[in-house]
Amino acid sequence: MNNSKEKQLNLYNFVWYFTIFSIVGLIIETIYCFATTGILESRKGLIFGPFCPVYGIGATLMIFILNRYSNNYFKLFFYGFLLGSIIEYLLSYALEAIYGIRFWEYSYINSNLNGRICIPYSYFWGILSIMLVKFIKPMIDKLLSKIPKNINKKCIIFILVFFIFDCICTVWAISSCKNRILYSRDLDIIEKSTLQKQVNKLESILFPTEYVIKNFPNLRIIDNGEEKFIRNLIT
């Protein structure tokens, strides 16, 4: 019975890891962008919540896989370097396959692979893995152990429901925005059935183009065989 409860609590902790590091990752990404470019812009990965899921997924997987090397700094850095790079590359590929859009692009950095990953960020993943496993995880675990189990369960349910809702809305918002921009030049596509017109009207109210671009300023799509920023296609 105790083992079962322990496993359940660990599962709850992994949801917290994902949530915490998605938020922390967003803060880090925003600060880094401002420090290097002087531009303060949204670096979110979802339309509503303050999340940058690539950090949440990456950090959670690192904790799960690398915790066994908690006493070896070299292995933590080396495996973190590799694992973080693999996760970032696969997520970039998966997000592009789902949305038809790139969320980040490193082609401007010399040491990059297909613009999806680059050496400086891979070093960051290695350093992050040491900080995560050696220092941050134990601190978070200690704080989470103080949350009453009934409250913890309710929080986890809320987080999961909100995250699923946020993912659905994000896919919907980006898809509708992309369609408005790409197909607004084709009157035959716009003039569809009454139902389709109502759906398009609802989408424009729920997810205005300006709002989507404000949240995802670096979204890119393929237009006439060329990758372009969505923000540059608004007329």
PDB file of C-alpha atoms in Angstrom:
ATOM      1  CA  MET A   1       0.000   0.000   0.000  1.00  0.00           C
ATOM      2  CA  ASN A   2       2.802   2.388   0.896  1.00  0.00           C
ATOM      3  CA  ASN A   3       4.603   1.638  -2.370  1.00  0.00           C
ATOM      4  CA  SER A   4       1.431   2.434  -4.316  1.00  0.00           C
ATOM      5  CA  LYS A   5       1.026   5.751  -2.547  1.00  0.00           C
ATOM      6  CA  GLU A   6       4.668   6.580  -3.113  1.00  0.00           C
ATOM      7  CA  LYS A   7       4.324   5.932  -6.850  1.00  0.00           C
ATOM      8  CA  GLN A   8       1.217   8.080  -6.970  1.00  0.00           C
ATOM      9  CA  LEU A   9       2.975  10.906  -5.169  1.00  0.00           C
ATOM     10  CA  ASN A  10       5.920  10.655  -7.576  1.00  0.00           C
ATOM     11  CA  LEU A  11       3.521  10.937 -10.499  1.00  0.00           C
ATOM     12  CA  TYR A  12       2.064  14.074  -8.949  1.00  0.00           C
ATOM     13  CA  ASN A  13       5.588  15.434  -8.556  1.00  0.00           C
ATOM     14  CA  PHE A  14       6.311  14.947 -12.246  1.00  0.00           C
ATOM     15  CA  VAL A  15       3.250  17.021 -13.140  1.00  0.00           C
ATOM     16  CA  TRP A  16       4.563  19.719 -10.820  1.00  0.00           C
ATOM     17  CA  TYR A  17       8.032  19.471 -12.391  1.00  0.00           C
ATOM     18  CA  PHE A  18       6.547  20.036 -15.825  1.00  0.00           C
ATOM     19  CA  THR A  19       4.443  22.988 -14.663  1.00  0.00           C
ATOM     20  CA  ILE A  20       7.172  24.685 -12.648  1.00  0.00           C
ATOM     21  CA  PHE A  21       9.873  24.353 -15.289  1.00  0.00           C
ATOM     22  CA  SER A  22       7.537  25.418 -18.102  1.00  0.00           C
ATOM     23  CA  ILE A  23       6.975  28.668 -16.223  1.00  0.00           C
ATOM     24  CA  VAL A  24      10.605  29.095 -15.164  1.00  0.00           C
ATOM     25  CA  GLY A  25      11.708  28.315 -18.724  1.00  0.00           C
ATOM     26  CA  LEU A  26       9.414  31.037 -20.048  1.00  0.00           C
ATOM     27  CA  ILE A  27      10.926  33.557 -17.641  1.00  0.00           C
ATOM     28  CA  ILE A  28      14.480  32.533 -18.581  1.00  0.00           C
ATOM     29  CA  GLU A  29      13.698  32.632 -22.298  1.00  0.00           C
ATOM     30  CA  THR A  30      12.109  36.085 -22.018  1.00  0.00           C
ATOM     31  CA  ILE A  31      15.017  37.513 -20.027  1.00  0.00           C
ATOM     32  CA  TYR A  32      17.575  35.949 -22.384  1.00  0.00           C
ATOM     33  CA  CYS A  33      15.779  37.373 -25.424  1.00  0.00           C
ATOM     34  CA  PHE A  34      15.658  40.835 -23.896  1.00  0.00           C
ATOM     35  CA  ALA A  35      19.309  40.690 -22.791  1.00  0.00           C
ATOM     36  CA  THR A  36      20.579  39.610 -26.225  1.00  0.00           C
ATOM     37  CA  THR A  37      18.263  41.540 -28.534  1.00  0.00           C
ATOM     38  CA  GLY A  38      16.862  44.367 -26.419  1.00  0.00           C
ATOM     39  CA  ILE A  39      13.369  43.235 -27.415  1.00  0.00           C
ATOM     40  CA  LEU A  40      10.759  42.307 -24.824  1.00  0.00           C
ATOM     41  CA  GLU A  41       8.404  39.846 -26.493  1.00  0.00           C
ATOM     42  CA  SER A  42       6.320  36.797 -25.665  1.00  0.00           C
ATOM     43  CA  ARG A  43       8.187  33.494 -25.668  1.00  0.00           C
ATOM     44  CA  LYS A  44       5.160  31.403 -24.707  1.00  0.00           C
ATOM     45  CA  GLY A  45       4.405  28.018 -26.178  1.00  0.00           C
ATOM     46  CA  LEU A  46       0.676  28.036 -25.367  1.00  0.00           C
ATOM     47  CA  ILE A  47      -1.959  30.681 -26.024  1.00  0.00           C
ATOM     48  CA  PHE A  48      -3.208  31.268 -22.471  1.00  0.00           C
ATOM     49  CA  GLY A  49      -0.990  29.812 -19.764  1.00  0.00           C
ATOM     50  CA  PRO A  50       2.471  31.212 -18.920  1.00  0.00           C
ATOM     51  CA  PHE A  51       4.158  28.078 -20.232  1.00  0.00           C
ATOM     52  CA  CYS A  52       7.141  27.274 -22.419  1.00  0.00           C
ATOM     53  CA  PRO A  53       6.521  23.497 -22.611  1.00  0.00           C
ATOM     54  CA  VAL A  54       9.864  22.621 -24.223  1.00  0.00           C
ATOM     55  CA  TYR A  55      11.523  23.461 -20.889  1.00  0.00           C
ATOM     56  CA  GLY A  56       8.882  21.618 -18.872  1.00  0.00           C
ATOM     57  CA  ILE A  57       9.163  18.471 -20.971  1.00  0.00           C
ATOM     58  CA  GLY A  58      12.954  18.678 -21.168  1.00  0.00           C
ATOM     59  CA  ALA A  59      13.478  19.240 -17.443  1.00  0.00           C
ATOM     60  CA  THR A  60      10.986  16.539 -16.440  1.00  0.00           C
ATOM     61  CA  LEU A  61      12.574  13.938 -18.715  1.00  0.00           C
ATOM     62  CA  MET A  62      16.015  14.925 -17.481  1.00  0.00           C
ATOM     63  CA  ILE A  63      14.977  14.428 -13.870  1.00  0.00           C
ATOM     64  CA  PHE A  64      13.420  11.059 -14.704  1.00  0.00           C
ATOM     65  CA  ILE A  65      16.389   9.770 -16.722  1.00  0.00           C
ATOM     66  CA  LEU A  66      19.386  11.472 -15.098  1.00  0.00           C
ATOM     67  CA  ASN A  67      18.484  11.150 -11.430  1.00  0.00           C
ATOM     68  CA  ARG A  68      20.538   7.916 -11.275  1.00  0.00           C
ATOM     69  CA  TYR A  69      23.671   9.985 -12.017  1.00  0.00           C
ATOM     70  CA  SER A  70      23.039  12.492  -9.237  1.00  0.00           C
ATOM     71  CA  ASN A  71      26.499  11.898  -7.725  1.00  0.00           C
ATOM     72  CA  ASN A  72      28.451  12.347 -10.972  1.00  0.00           C
ATOM     73  CA  TYR A  73      28.742  15.907 -12.302  1.00  0.00           C
ATOM     74  CA  PHE A  74      30.453  14.879 -15.528  1.00  0.00           C
ATOM     75  CA  LYS A  75      27.762  12.348 -16.475  1.00  0.00           C
ATOM     76  CA  LEU A  76      25.019  14.799 -15.552  1.00  0.00           C
ATOM     77  CA  PHE A  77      26.494  17.425 -17.858  1.00  0.00           C
ATOM     78  CA  PHE A  78      27.363  15.056 -20.712  1.00  0.00           C
ATOM     79  CA  TYR A  79      24.067  13.164 -20.747  1.00  0.00           C
ATOM     80  CA  GLY A  80      22.149  16.383 -20.122  1.00  0.00           C
ATOM     81  CA  PHE A  81      23.896  17.967 -23.122  1.00  0.00           C
ATOM     82  CA  LEU A  82      22.882  15.030 -25.348  1.00  0.00           C
ATOM     83  CA  LEU A  83      19.416  14.449 -23.921  1.00  0.00           C
ATOM     84  CA  GLY A  84      18.448  18.124 -23.961  1.00  0.00           C
ATOM     85  CA  SER A  85      19.576  18.469 -27.579  1.00  0.00           C
ATOM     86  CA  ILE A  86      17.624  15.378 -28.643  1.00  0.00           C
ATOM     87  CA  ILE A  87      14.484  16.536 -26.836  1.00  0.00           C
ATOM     88  CA  GLU A  88      14.702  20.030 -28.322  1.00  0.00           C
ATOM     89  CA  TYR A  89      15.252  18.680 -31.840  1.00  0.00           C
ATOM     90  CA  LEU A  90      12.381  16.189 -31.635  1.00  0.00           C
ATOM     91  CA  LEU A  91      10.019  18.772 -30.135  1.00  0.00           C
ATOM     92  CA  SER A  92      10.904  21.250 -32.867  1.00  0.00           C
ATOM     93  CA  TYR A  93      10.172  18.622 -35.501  1.00  0.00           C
ATOM     94  CA  ALA A  94       6.946  17.481 -33.803  1.00  0.00           C
ATOM     95  CA  LEU A  95       5.609  21.014 -33.300  1.00  0.00           C
ATOM     96  CA  GLU A  96       6.299  21.852 -36.916  1.00  0.00           C
ATOM     97  CA  ALA A  97       4.522  18.664 -38.007  1.00  0.00           C
ATOM     98  CA  ILE A  98       1.486  19.505 -35.849  1.00  0.00           C
ATOM     99  CA  TYR A  99       1.228  23.244 -36.508  1.00  0.00           C
ATOM    100  CA  GLY A 100       3.049  23.521 -39.828  1.00  0.00           C
ATOM    101  CA  ILE A 101       5.003  26.271 -38.090  1.00  0.00           C
ATOM    102  CA  ARG A 102       8.391  26.668 -36.411  1.00  0.00           C
ATOM    103  CA  PHE A 103       8.435  28.045 -32.869  1.00  0.00           C
ATOM    104  CA  TRP A 104      12.210  28.645 -32.756  1.00  0.00           C
ATOM    105  CA  GLU A 105      15.000  28.889 -35.293  1.00  0.00           C
ATOM    106  CA  TYR A 106      18.783  28.839 -34.724  1.00  0.00           C
ATOM    107  CA  SER A 107      19.995  29.240 -38.294  1.00  0.00           C
ATOM    108  CA  TYR A 108      21.544  32.584 -37.347  1.00  0.00           C
ATOM    109  CA  ILE A 109      23.973  30.707 -35.056  1.00  0.00           C
ATOM    110  CA  ASN A 110      26.903  29.035 -36.819  1.00  0.00           C
ATOM    111  CA  SER A 111      26.918  25.818 -34.777  1.00  0.00           C
ATOM    112  CA  ASN A 112      23.342  24.691 -35.497  1.00  0.00           C
ATOM    113  CA  LEU A 113      21.702  21.548 -36.831  1.00  0.00           C
ATOM    114  CA  ASN A 114      18.906  22.274 -39.319  1.00  0.00           C
ATOM    115  CA  GLY A 115      18.113  25.384 -37.311  1.00  0.00           C
ATOM    116  CA  ARG A 116      16.470  23.234 -34.630  1.00  0.00           C
ATOM    117  CA  ILE A 117      19.304  22.957 -32.098  1.00  0.00           C
ATOM    118  CA  CYS A 118      22.642  24.700 -31.565  1.00  0.00           C
ATOM    119  CA  ILE A 119      25.764  24.212 -29.453  1.00  0.00           C
ATOM    120  CA  PRO A 120      25.216  27.180 -27.059  1.00  0.00           C
ATOM    121  CA  TYR A 121      21.760  25.906 -26.072  1.00  0.00           C
ATOM    122  CA  SER A 122      23.076  22.352 -25.796  1.00  0.00           C
ATOM    123  CA  TYR A 123      25.669  23.589 -23.292  1.00  0.00           C
ATOM    124  CA  PHE A 124      22.823  25.247 -21.452  1.00  0.00           C
ATOM    125  CA  TRP A 125      20.992  21.899 -21.269  1.00  0.00           C
ATOM    126  CA  GLY A 126      24.106  20.291 -19.768  1.00  0.00           C
ATOM    127  CA  ILE A 127      24.447  22.959 -17.089  1.00  0.00           C
ATOM    128  CA  LEU A 128      20.717  22.876 -16.450  1.00  0.00           C
ATOM    129  CA  SER A 129      20.799  19.104 -15.864  1.00  0.00           C
ATOM    130  CA  ILE A 130      23.351  19.544 -13.061  1.00  0.00           C
ATOM    131  CA  MET A 131      21.335  22.320 -11.433  1.00  0.00           C
ATOM    132  CA  LEU A 132      18.110  20.320 -11.786  1.00  0.00           C
ATOM    133  CA  VAL A 133      19.207  17.014 -10.336  1.00  0.00           C
ATOM    134  CA  LYS A 134      21.654  18.228  -7.697  1.00  0.00           C
ATOM    135  CA  PHE A 135      19.945  21.307  -6.328  1.00  0.00           C
ATOM    136  CA  ILE A 136      16.526  22.241  -7.706  1.00  0.00           C
ATOM    137  CA  LYS A 137      14.768  18.853  -7.605  1.00  0.00           C
ATOM    138  CA  PRO A 138      15.544  18.170  -3.908  1.00  0.00           C
ATOM    139  CA  MET A 139      14.302  21.646  -3.014  1.00  0.00           C
ATOM    140  CA  ILE A 140      11.072  21.214  -4.985  1.00  0.00           C
ATOM    141  CA  ASP A 141      10.487  17.732  -3.535  1.00  0.00           C
ATOM    142  CA  LYS A 142      10.843  19.130  -0.039  1.00  0.00           C
ATOM    143  CA  LEU A 143       8.279  21.857  -0.737  1.00  0.00           C
ATOM    144  CA  LEU A 144       5.831  19.458  -2.429  1.00  0.00           C
ATOM    145  CA  SER A 145       5.983  17.043   0.509  1.00  0.00           C
ATOM    146  CA  LYS A 146       4.414  19.756   2.669  1.00  0.00           C
ATOM    147  CA  ILE A 147       1.274  20.020   0.493  1.00  0.00           C
ATOM    148  CA  PRO A 148      -1.667  17.993   1.903  1.00  0.00           C
ATOM    149  CA  LYS A 149      -2.457  15.088  -0.419  1.00  0.00           C
ATOM    150  CA  ASN A 150      -6.104  16.065  -0.992  1.00  0.00           C
ATOM    151  CA  ILE A 151      -5.108  19.607  -1.984  1.00  0.00           C
ATOM    152  CA  ASN A 152      -2.259  18.276  -4.098  1.00  0.00           C
ATOM    153  CA  LYS A 153      -4.636  15.986  -6.001  1.00  0.00           C
ATOM    154  CA  LYS A 154      -7.078  18.819  -6.718  1.00  0.00           C
ATOM    155  CA  CYS A 155      -4.245  21.048  -7.939  1.00  0.00           C
ATOM    156  CA  ILE A 156      -2.975  18.316 -10.255  1.00  0.00           C
ATOM    157  CA  ILE A 157      -6.440  17.766 -11.742  1.00  0.00           C
ATOM    158  CA  PHE A 158      -6.836  21.500 -12.338  1.00  0.00           C
ATOM    159  CA  ILE A 159      -3.392  21.763 -13.957  1.00  0.00           C
ATOM    160  CA  LEU A 160      -4.028  18.816 -16.284  1.00  0.00           C
ATOM    161  CA  VAL A 161      -7.498  20.035 -17.327  1.00  0.00           C
ATOM    162  CA  PHE A 162      -6.224  23.565 -17.943  1.00  0.00           C
ATOM    163  CA  PHE A 163      -3.197  22.303 -19.869  1.00  0.00           C
ATOM    164  CA  ILE A 164      -5.327  20.139 -22.163  1.00  0.00           C
ATOM    165  CA  PHE A 165      -7.714  23.061 -22.723  1.00  0.00           C
ATOM    166  CA  ASP A 166      -4.760  25.355 -23.436  1.00  0.00           C
ATOM    167  CA  CYS A 167      -3.255  22.888 -25.946  1.00  0.00           C
ATOM    168  CA  ILE A 168      -6.558  22.554 -27.823  1.00  0.00           C
ATOM    169  CA  CYS A 169      -7.043  26.326 -27.946  1.00  0.00           C
ATOM    170  CA  THR A 170      -3.450  26.848 -29.072  1.00  0.00           C
ATOM    171  CA  VAL A 171      -3.827  24.462 -32.014  1.00  0.00           C
ATOM    172  CA  TRP A 172      -7.149  26.063 -32.905  1.00  0.00           C
ATOM    173  CA  ALA A 173      -5.816  29.628 -32.603  1.00  0.00           C
ATOM    174  CA  ILE A 174      -2.702  29.046 -34.705  1.00  0.00           C
ATOM    175  CA  SER A 175      -4.572  27.066 -37.341  1.00  0.00           C
ATOM    176  CA  SER A 176      -7.291  29.712 -37.709  1.00  0.00           C
ATOM    177  CA  CYS A 177      -4.735  32.524 -37.805  1.00  0.00           C
ATOM    178  CA  LYS A 178      -2.676  30.766 -40.454  1.00  0.00           C
ATOM    179  CA  ASN A 179      -5.752  30.111 -42.575  1.00  0.00           C
ATOM    180  CA  ARG A 180      -6.900  33.730 -42.335  1.00  0.00           C
ATOM    181  CA  ILE A 181      -3.527  35.002 -43.493  1.00  0.00           C
ATOM    182  CA  LEU A 182      -2.876  32.470 -46.254  1.00  0.00           C
ATOM    183  CA  TYR A 183      -6.389  32.256 -47.661  1.00  0.00           C
ATOM    184  CA  SER A 184      -7.563  35.850 -47.264  1.00  0.00           C
ATOM    185  CA  ARG A 185      -6.206  36.438 -50.763  1.00  0.00           C
ATOM    186  CA  ASP A 186      -8.559  33.814 -52.226  1.00  0.00           C
ATOM    187  CA  LEU A 187     -12.164  35.009 -52.249  1.00  0.00           C
ATOM    188  CA  ASP A 188     -13.430  31.586 -53.325  1.00  0.00           C
ATOM    189  CA  ILE A 189     -12.123  30.077 -50.118  1.00  0.00           C
ATOM    190  CA  ILE A 190     -13.555  32.847 -47.965  1.00  0.00           C
ATOM    191  CA  GLU A 191     -17.012  32.647 -49.513  1.00  0.00           C
ATOM    192  CA  LYS A 192     -18.033  29.310 -48.066  1.00  0.00           C
ATOM    193  CA  SER A 193     -21.210  28.087 -46.455  1.00  0.00           C
ATOM    194  CA  THR A 194     -23.060  30.102 -43.839  1.00  0.00           C
ATOM    195  CA  LEU A 195     -21.847  27.704 -41.156  1.00  0.00           C
ATOM    196  CA  GLN A 196     -18.244  28.148 -42.237  1.00  0.00           C
ATOM    197  CA  LYS A 197     -18.649  31.921 -42.203  1.00  0.00           C
ATOM    198  CA  GLN A 198     -19.981  31.762 -38.653  1.00  0.00           C
ATOM    199  CA  VAL A 199     -17.078  29.555 -37.587  1.00  0.00           C
ATOM    200  CA  ASN A 200     -14.596  31.964 -39.177  1.00  0.00           C
ATOM    201  CA  LYS A 201     -16.289  34.883 -37.434  1.00  0.00           C
ATOM    202  CA  LEU A 202     -16.143  33.091 -34.084  1.00  0.00           C
ATOM    203  CA  GLU A 203     -12.457  32.286 -34.599  1.00  0.00           C
ATOM    204  CA  SER A 204     -11.648  35.900 -35.414  1.00  0.00           C
ATOM    205  CA  ILE A 205     -13.394  36.980 -32.197  1.00  0.00           C
ATOM    206  CA  LEU A 206     -11.805  34.329 -29.967  1.00  0.00           C
ATOM    207  CA  PHE A 207      -8.355  34.471 -31.554  1.00  0.00           C
ATOM    208  CA  PRO A 208      -7.745  37.778 -33.350  1.00  0.00           C
ATOM    209  CA  THR A 209      -4.719  37.706 -35.630  1.00  0.00           C
ATOM    210  CA  GLU A 210      -3.000  40.470 -33.651  1.00  0.00           C
ATOM    211  CA  TYR A 211      -3.496  38.535 -30.394  1.00  0.00           C
ATOM    212  CA  VAL A 212      -2.045  35.316 -31.824  1.00  0.00           C
ATOM    213  CA  ILE A 213       0.982  37.099 -33.267  1.00  0.00           C
ATOM    214  CA  LYS A 214       1.523  38.993 -30.014  1.00  0.00           C
ATOM    215  CA  ASN A 215       1.696  35.681 -28.146  1.00  0.00           C
ATOM    216  CA  PHE A 216       3.734  33.894 -30.842  1.00  0.00           C
ATOM    217  CA  PRO A 217       5.772  36.627 -32.585  1.00  0.00           C
ATOM    218  CA  ASN A 218       8.270  34.173 -34.079  1.00  0.00           C
ATOM    219  CA  LEU A 219       5.837  31.811 -35.783  1.00  0.00           C
ATOM    220  CA  ARG A 220       6.840  30.890 -39.311  1.00  0.00           C
ATOM    221  CA  ILE A 221       4.843  29.272 -42.096  1.00  0.00           C
ATOM    222  CA  ILE A 222       5.572  28.091 -45.605  1.00  0.00           C
ATOM    223  CA  ASP A 223       4.111  30.550 -48.108  1.00  0.00           C
ATOM    224  CA  ASN A 224       4.674  29.902 -51.814  1.00  0.00           C
ATOM    225  CA  GLY A 225       7.483  27.507 -50.978  1.00  0.00           C
ATOM    226  CA  GLU A 226       9.290  30.009 -48.755  1.00  0.00           C
ATOM    227  CA  GLU A 227       9.473  30.096 -44.948  1.00  0.00           C
ATOM    228  CA  LYS A 228       8.205  33.443 -43.673  1.00  0.00           C
ATOM    229  CA  PHE A 229       7.315  35.101 -40.375  1.00  0.00           C
ATOM    230  CA  ILE A 230       3.537  35.293 -39.976  1.00  0.00           C
ATOM    231  CA  ARG A 231       3.881  38.860 -38.675  1.00  0.00           C
ATOM    232  CA  ASN A 232       5.355  39.905 -42.029  1.00  0.00           C
ATOM    233  CA  LEU A 233       2.418  38.528 -43.996  1.00  0.00           C
ATOM    234  CA  ILE A 234      -0.222  40.793 -42.494  1.00  0.00           C
ATOM    235  CA  THR A 235      -1.440  43.340 -44.989  1.00  0.00           C
TER     236      THR A 235
END
